[in-house]
Short mmCIF file of C-alpha atoms in Angstrom, two decimals:
data_model
loop_
_atom_site.label_atom_id
_atom_site.label_comp_id
_atom_site.label_asym_id
_atom_site.label_seq_id
_atom_site.Cartn_x
_atom_site.Cartn_y
_atom_site.Cartn_z
CA MET A 1 -43.01 53.09 -37.02
CA SER A 2 -39.30 53.50 -37.64
CA LEU A 3 -36.75 55.01 -35.45
CA HIS A 4 -35.78 58.66 -36.00
CA TYR A 5 -32.10 59.40 -36.78
CA PRO A 6 -31.24 63.17 -36.21
CA PHE A 7 -27.76 62.83 -37.29
CA THR A 8 -26.60 61.13 -40.46
CA ASP A 9 -23.16 62.60 -40.98
CA LEU A 10 -20.37 60.58 -39.25
CA PRO A 11 -17.62 62.19 -37.38
CA PRO A 12 -14.22 61.52 -38.82
CA ALA A 13 -11.67 59.71 -36.64
CA GLY A 14 -9.97 62.26 -34.39
CA GLN A 15 -12.65 64.86 -34.68
CA ARG A 16 -15.58 65.60 -32.37
CA PHE A 17 -19.18 66.23 -33.48
CA LYS A 18 -21.72 68.16 -31.36
CA VAL A 19 -24.93 66.11 -30.68
CA ALA A 20 -26.38 68.27 -27.72
CA ASP A 21 -25.46 70.87 -25.27
CA GLY A 22 -22.04 70.01 -24.04
CA VAL A 23 -22.10 66.53 -25.49
CA TYR A 24 -19.70 65.47 -28.49
CA TRP A 25 -19.72 62.37 -30.54
CA LEU A 26 -16.29 60.61 -31.27
CA ARG A 27 -16.07 57.50 -33.62
CA PHE A 28 -13.31 55.08 -33.31
CA PRO A 29 -12.52 52.25 -35.78
CA LEU A 30 -12.63 48.53 -34.74
CA PRO A 31 -10.94 45.57 -36.65
CA PHE A 32 -14.01 43.39 -36.53
CA ALA A 33 -17.16 42.95 -38.66
CA LEU A 34 -18.70 45.59 -36.23
CA ASP A 35 -16.11 48.10 -37.50
CA HIS A 36 -16.69 51.09 -35.22
CA ILE A 37 -17.48 52.30 -31.83
CA ASN A 38 -19.02 55.56 -30.62
CA LEU A 39 -17.42 57.40 -27.55
CA TRP A 40 -18.64 60.57 -26.03
CA LEU A 41 -16.93 63.72 -24.80
CA LEU A 42 -18.85 65.75 -22.08
CA GLU A 43 -17.81 69.30 -21.26
CA ASP A 44 -17.39 69.78 -17.55
CA HIS A 45 -16.57 73.40 -16.64
CA HIS A 46 -12.95 73.81 -17.24
CA GLY A 47 -12.47 70.21 -18.34
CA TRP A 48 -13.80 67.12 -20.21
CA VAL A 49 -15.34 63.91 -19.11
CA ILE A 50 -14.63 60.83 -21.46
CA VAL A 51 -17.46 58.25 -21.70
CA ASP A 52 -15.80 54.87 -23.04
CA THR A 53 -12.39 54.76 -24.44
CA GLY A 54 -11.99 52.29 -27.52
CA LEU A 55 -10.09 49.11 -28.08
CA GLY A 56 -6.62 48.92 -26.60
CA VAL A 57 -4.56 49.00 -29.75
CA ARG A 58 -2.05 51.36 -31.41
CA ARG A 59 -4.60 52.89 -33.83
CA SER A 60 -6.73 53.95 -30.81
CA ARG A 61 -3.76 55.57 -29.07
CA GLU A 62 -2.98 57.49 -32.20
CA ILE A 63 -6.44 58.82 -32.54
CA TRP A 64 -6.54 59.69 -28.81
CA GLN A 65 -3.26 61.58 -29.04
CA GLN A 66 -4.58 63.59 -31.88
CA LEU A 67 -7.85 64.29 -29.99
CA LEU A 68 -6.10 65.37 -26.89
CA SER A 69 -3.94 67.77 -28.58
CA GLU A 70 -6.26 69.19 -31.10
CA GLN A 71 -9.90 68.75 -29.99
CA LEU A 72 -10.15 69.72 -26.32
CA ASP A 73 -9.64 73.34 -26.53
CA GLY A 74 -6.61 73.14 -24.15
CA LYS A 75 -8.67 71.99 -21.23
CA PRO A 76 -7.80 68.78 -19.39
CA VAL A 77 -9.60 65.41 -19.04
CA THR A 78 -10.91 65.24 -15.54
CA ARG A 79 -12.81 62.10 -15.39
CA ILE A 80 -13.08 58.75 -17.45
CA ILE A 81 -16.34 56.78 -17.33
CA VAL A 82 -16.51 53.24 -18.64
CA THR A 83 -19.85 51.77 -19.32
CA HIS A 84 -18.84 48.20 -19.12
CA TYR A 85 -15.90 45.71 -19.23
CA HIS A 86 -15.76 44.77 -22.93
CA PRO A 87 -12.23 45.82 -24.33
CA ASP A 88 -13.75 48.28 -26.95
CA HIS A 89 -15.04 50.18 -24.11
CA LEU A 90 -12.41 49.61 -21.38
CA GLY A 91 -9.33 49.03 -23.50
CA MET A 92 -7.87 52.51 -23.57
CA ALA A 93 -8.94 53.50 -20.03
CA GLY A 94 -5.80 52.74 -18.26
CA TRP A 95 -3.64 54.40 -20.82
CA LEU A 96 -5.85 57.59 -20.72
CA GLN A 97 -5.75 57.39 -16.84
CA GLN A 98 -1.97 57.52 -16.94
CA HIS A 99 -1.71 60.15 -19.67
CA CYS A 100 -4.44 62.34 -18.42
CA GLN A 101 -3.95 61.81 -14.54
CA ALA A 102 -7.72 61.45 -14.45
CA PRO A 103 -9.71 58.97 -12.33
CA VAL A 104 -11.63 56.15 -13.86
CA ILE A 105 -15.38 55.67 -12.95
CA MET A 106 -17.15 52.30 -13.58
CA SER A 107 -19.43 49.86 -11.74
CA ARG A 108 -18.01 47.36 -9.27
CA GLY A 109 -19.55 44.31 -11.29
CA GLU A 110 -17.65 45.38 -14.40
CA TRP A 111 -14.34 45.93 -12.59
CA GLN A 112 -14.54 42.59 -10.77
CA LEU A 113 -15.27 40.72 -14.06
CA ALA A 114 -12.70 42.51 -16.06
CA SER A 115 -10.03 41.81 -13.27
CA HIS A 116 -11.00 38.20 -13.15
CA ILE A 117 -10.55 37.87 -16.98
CA CYS A 118 -7.32 39.74 -17.08
CA ASP A 119 -5.77 37.50 -14.18
CA ALA A 120 -6.29 34.27 -16.08
CA SER A 121 -3.18 32.84 -18.13
CA ASP A 122 -3.43 31.93 -21.71
CA GLU A 123 -3.39 28.17 -20.55
CA GLN A 124 -6.31 28.68 -18.07
CA THR A 125 -8.31 30.59 -20.60
CA ILE A 126 -7.90 27.99 -23.27
CA GLU A 127 -8.75 25.13 -20.92
CA ARG A 128 -11.78 26.84 -19.69
CA PHE A 129 -13.21 27.50 -23.16
CA LYS A 130 -12.18 24.13 -24.49
CA HIS A 131 -14.06 22.39 -21.55
CA PHE A 132 -17.20 24.60 -21.66
CA LEU A 133 -17.70 25.00 -25.32
CA GLY A 134 -16.88 21.44 -25.99
CA SER A 135 -19.50 20.32 -23.49
CA HIS A 136 -22.04 22.24 -25.61
CA GLY A 137 -21.11 20.50 -28.84
CA LEU A 138 -18.32 22.69 -30.33
CA GLN A 139 -15.68 20.20 -31.47
CA GLY A 140 -12.58 19.66 -33.78
CA ASP A 141 -10.86 22.34 -35.48
CA ASN A 142 -13.56 25.01 -34.61
CA LEU A 143 -13.17 24.35 -30.90
CA ASP A 144 -9.33 24.69 -31.36
CA LYS A 145 -9.66 27.99 -33.22
CA VAL A 146 -12.01 29.55 -30.76
CA ALA A 147 -10.35 28.36 -27.60
CA GLY A 148 -6.83 28.43 -29.00
CA LYS A 149 -6.57 32.23 -28.91
CA GLY A 150 -5.76 32.32 -25.18
CA ASN A 151 -6.37 35.46 -23.23
CA GLY A 152 -7.05 37.83 -26.04
CA PHE A 153 -8.93 40.15 -23.70
CA ARG A 154 -5.78 41.17 -21.91
CA ARG A 155 -3.92 41.86 -25.03
CA VAL A 156 -6.37 44.61 -26.07
CA VAL A 157 -6.73 46.34 -22.60
CA MET A 158 -3.48 48.34 -22.25
CA PRO A 159 -3.13 48.51 -19.28
CA MET A 160 -6.05 47.76 -16.80
CA PRO A 161 -6.85 51.05 -15.06
CA VAL A 162 -6.06 51.25 -11.20
CA ASP A 163 -8.07 52.16 -8.21
CA PRO A 164 -11.41 53.01 -10.23
CA GLN A 165 -14.17 54.87 -8.41
CA PHE A 166 -17.47 52.81 -8.31
CA VAL A 167 -20.88 53.83 -9.07
CA GLY A 168 -24.16 51.90 -9.29
CA ALA A 169 -27.85 51.91 -9.61
CA GLY A 170 -29.60 55.06 -8.36
CA ASP A 171 -26.23 56.96 -8.12
CA ASN A 172 -26.04 60.47 -9.87
CA LEU A 173 -23.00 62.11 -11.50
CA THR A 174 -22.77 65.85 -11.68
CA ILE A 175 -21.18 66.97 -14.90
CA ASP A 176 -21.00 70.70 -15.90
CA GLY A 177 -23.50 71.44 -13.20
CA GLN A 178 -26.07 68.92 -14.49
CA ARG A 179 -27.22 65.61 -13.01
CA TRP A 180 -26.74 62.41 -14.97
CA GLN A 181 -28.63 59.49 -13.42
CA ILE A 182 -27.11 56.07 -13.50
CA HIS A 183 -29.35 53.20 -14.84
CA ILE A 184 -28.01 49.66 -14.87
CA GLY A 185 -28.28 47.30 -17.75
CA ARG A 186 -27.67 43.56 -17.30
CA GLY A 187 -27.29 40.53 -19.65
CA HIS A 188 -24.87 41.81 -22.04
CA ALA A 189 -22.49 42.54 -19.14
CA PRO A 190 -23.10 42.19 -15.35
CA GLU A 191 -23.51 45.79 -14.27
CA HIS A 192 -23.66 48.11 -17.44
CA LEU A 193 -23.72 51.82 -16.65
CA CYS A 194 -26.21 53.88 -18.80
CA LEU A 195 -26.19 57.58 -18.23
CA TYR A 196 -29.40 59.65 -18.46
CA ARG A 197 -29.53 63.57 -18.44
CA GLU A 198 -33.19 64.57 -17.54
CA SER A 199 -32.82 68.20 -18.37
CA ASP A 200 -32.97 67.39 -22.18
CA ARG A 201 -33.94 63.63 -22.18
CA LEU A 202 -30.52 62.34 -23.31
CA LEU A 203 -29.45 58.70 -22.72
CA ILE A 204 -25.76 57.41 -23.21
CA SER A 205 -26.79 53.74 -23.72
CA GLY A 206 -23.42 52.04 -24.32
CA ASP A 207 -24.26 48.55 -25.63
CA GLN A 208 -27.37 48.01 -23.80
CA VAL A 209 -29.59 49.64 -26.46
CA LEU A 210 -28.48 49.64 -29.93
CA PRO A 211 -30.52 50.81 -33.01
CA THR A 212 -30.12 47.95 -35.48
CA ILE A 213 -28.63 44.94 -33.70
CA SER A 214 -29.11 43.14 -30.45
CA SER A 215 -26.17 43.18 -27.97
CA ASN A 216 -24.39 39.83 -27.64
CA LEU A 217 -25.88 37.81 -24.66
CA MET A 218 -23.11 35.36 -23.77
CA VAL A 219 -22.73 32.75 -21.05
CA ARG A 220 -19.13 32.64 -19.79
CA PRO A 221 -17.37 29.51 -18.58
CA THR A 222 -17.08 30.98 -14.98
CA GLU A 223 -21.09 31.19 -14.85
CA PRO A 224 -22.17 28.20 -16.85
CA GLU A 225 -25.76 28.28 -15.57
CA ALA A 226 -26.32 32.07 -16.11
CA ASN A 227 -29.51 33.29 -17.78
CA PRO A 228 -28.41 36.63 -19.50
CA VAL A 229 -31.49 36.67 -21.82
CA ALA A 230 -33.83 37.18 -18.87
CA ALA A 231 -31.50 39.76 -17.24
CA PHE A 232 -31.08 41.67 -20.46
CA VAL A 233 -34.88 41.80 -21.23
CA GLY A 234 -35.78 42.57 -17.75
CA SER A 235 -33.30 45.45 -17.34
CA LEU A 236 -34.23 46.75 -20.70
CA LYS A 237 -37.96 47.04 -19.67
CA ALA A 238 -37.05 48.79 -16.54
CA ILE A 239 -35.12 51.40 -18.55
CA ARG A 240 -38.06 51.68 -20.96
CA ASP A 241 -40.54 52.31 -17.91
CA ALA A 242 -38.26 54.88 -16.30
CA LEU A 243 -37.50 57.06 -19.20
CA PRO A 244 -39.64 58.85 -21.80
CA ARG A 245 -40.35 57.97 -25.25
CA ASP A 246 -38.64 60.87 -26.95
CA THR A 247 -35.41 60.29 -25.25
CA LEU A 248 -32.27 60.72 -27.57
CA VAL A 249 -30.33 57.62 -27.34
CA LEU A 250 -26.63 57.75 -27.80
CA PRO A 251 -25.45 54.10 -28.52
CA ALA A 252 -21.98 52.63 -28.67
CA HIS A 253 -22.52 51.37 -32.12
CA GLY A 254 -24.70 52.79 -34.97
CA LEU A 255 -26.32 56.12 -35.13
CA PRO A 256 -28.00 58.30 -32.35
CA PHE A 257 -31.72 57.88 -32.45
CA ARG A 258 -35.20 58.64 -30.98
CA GLY A 259 -37.61 55.79 -30.28
CA LEU A 260 -36.32 54.31 -27.09
CA HIS A 261 -39.55 52.45 -26.16
CA GLN A 262 -40.15 51.15 -29.64
CA ARG A 263 -36.52 49.88 -29.89
CA ILE A 264 -36.74 48.09 -26.42
CA ASN A 265 -40.08 46.51 -27.24
CA ALA A 266 -38.49 45.29 -30.68
CA LEU A 267 -35.55 43.82 -28.80
CA ALA A 268 -37.81 42.04 -26.25
CA ASP A 269 -39.94 40.60 -29.11
CA HIS A 270 -36.72 39.44 -30.97
CA HIS A 271 -35.53 37.41 -28.06
CA ASP A 272 -39.00 35.95 -27.59
CA GLN A 273 -38.90 34.85 -31.17
CA GLN A 274 -35.54 33.33 -30.81
CA LEU A 275 -36.58 31.34 -27.67
CA ASP A 276 -39.65 30.05 -29.60
CA GLN A 277 -37.50 29.07 -32.57
CA VAL A 278 -34.81 27.27 -30.33
CA GLN A 279 -37.56 25.47 -28.41
CA ALA A 280 -39.35 24.36 -31.65
CA ALA A 281 -36.01 23.03 -32.99
CA CYS A 282 -35.56 20.93 -29.70
CA ARG A 283 -39.27 19.49 -30.08
CA HIS A 284 -38.68 16.25 -31.90
CA HIS A 285 -34.92 15.40 -31.24
CA PRO A 286 -32.47 16.60 -28.61
CA HIS A 287 -29.86 19.12 -29.80
CA ASN A 288 -26.86 20.80 -28.27
CA ALA A 289 -25.89 24.34 -28.37
CA HIS A 290 -23.83 23.99 -31.47
CA ASP A 291 -26.66 22.42 -33.33
CA MET A 292 -28.76 25.55 -32.60
CA LEU A 293 -26.36 27.96 -34.54
CA PRO A 294 -28.13 27.69 -38.04
CA VAL A 295 -31.35 28.08 -36.26
CA MET A 296 -30.27 31.27 -34.60
CA PHE A 297 -27.80 32.76 -37.13
CA ARG A 298 -28.43 32.64 -40.89
CA ARG A 299 -24.88 34.09 -41.87
CA GLU A 300 -21.40 32.66 -42.09
CA LEU A 301 -19.52 33.01 -38.82
CA ASP A 302 -15.89 33.83 -38.33
CA VAL A 303 -13.87 32.57 -35.43
CA GLN A 304 -14.79 35.67 -33.11
CA GLN A 305 -18.42 35.49 -34.19
CA LEU A 306 -18.47 31.67 -33.58
CA MET A 307 -17.50 32.21 -29.90
CA PHE A 308 -20.18 34.94 -29.46
CA ALA A 309 -22.81 32.74 -31.24
CA MET A 310 -21.90 29.77 -29.03
CA GLY A 311 -22.39 31.93 -25.87
CA GLU A 312 -25.71 33.26 -27.10
CA SER A 313 -27.11 29.75 -28.19
CA ILE A 314 -26.22 28.54 -24.63
CA ALA A 315 -27.82 31.65 -23.21
CA HIS A 316 -31.15 31.06 -24.95
CA LEU A 317 -31.12 27.31 -23.99
CA ASN A 318 -30.30 28.23 -20.35
CA CYS A 319 -33.26 30.65 -20.40
CA LEU A 320 -35.55 27.96 -21.76
CA VAL A 321 -34.34 25.56 -19.16
CA GLU A 322 -35.06 28.13 -16.33
CA GLN A 323 -38.59 28.64 -17.79
CA GLY A 324 -39.24 24.92 -17.82
CA ARG A 325 -39.79 24.88 -21.62
CA VAL A 326 -36.87 22.57 -22.28
CA GLN A 327 -35.12 19.80 -20.39
CA ARG A 328 -31.27 19.24 -20.17
CA GLN A 329 -29.46 15.99 -20.07
CA ASN A 330 -25.64 15.18 -20.25
CA ARG A 331 -24.94 12.58 -22.97
CA GLY A 332 -21.25 11.35 -23.18
CA GLY A 333 -20.05 14.74 -21.74
CA ILE A 334 -22.19 16.85 -23.95
CA TRP A 335 -25.40 18.76 -22.91
CA VAL A 336 -28.28 18.19 -25.03
CA PHE A 337 -31.76 19.85 -24.77
CA ARG A 338 -35.32 18.59 -25.58
CA SER A 339 -38.51 20.51 -25.47
CA ALA A 340 -40.46 19.74 -22.45
CA ALA A 341 -43.83 20.29 -24.23
#
């Protein structure tokens, strides 16, 4: 059974597109292989609530300036909600906060991680990634290219917002007199906000549930033992069990769709299959995380994708270690993994 896509026309940059009562779709470009992000405008009595803000670059600012002057019916922005710390979601929040004099709302976990990343110097960032990814088998020019970018995060968050208001699991936001429930996704980000409006079964899912790809599950140098695969799948299943099948999902990438339960089941199955493939590859000979890239990814990887792919490879190996399905050993400063069965 395939997903159902009720909207197939894409909103042009700088224009809003209505998808539900008081809910409008915005689409901003991204300079990556994943070339767009969906943002959301919510009517709120005599103002607007923005959900996610776009990458902190000049083009995003130009589109926001057009939107603010032409698409908001002369009404002010009253709140800015950030689903999670990634710069295509957080990047313009500080600028919008200053420009609109509106508070930023996000989870404490996302704020803490974003602040920690922004505080690191280029030198600290390079050293952390070189040591961490090098210990998992990435070497030579590829390691220099991935780690040599320094603190790229800080360069596309302009600036960081100040004094955000924190919300978390079980909280509710009232927007235009209607209740939006907060559900928390994990794995892709530490405390990812998903917003659900029960009155018409509408979920703003951010990156937690996407229609055609799985969100990147990356182990960061600051938490080398993390298991984002288990966190991601576990939180997805909790969202599936809490919300109805016919929920309209508004994702951060791709088209709005119906088929929430089906999509979550497919994502869980996908990661189960990846775990099985990685374990099988480790059955006869020990491998490091870099060795796993052709097992997990059947395409050419650019520098940005290589960093994400390494993080995801380590994530699946960490999950297998935690499950007792592979054993880890340090050989000459590089972690290698071998199937325990």
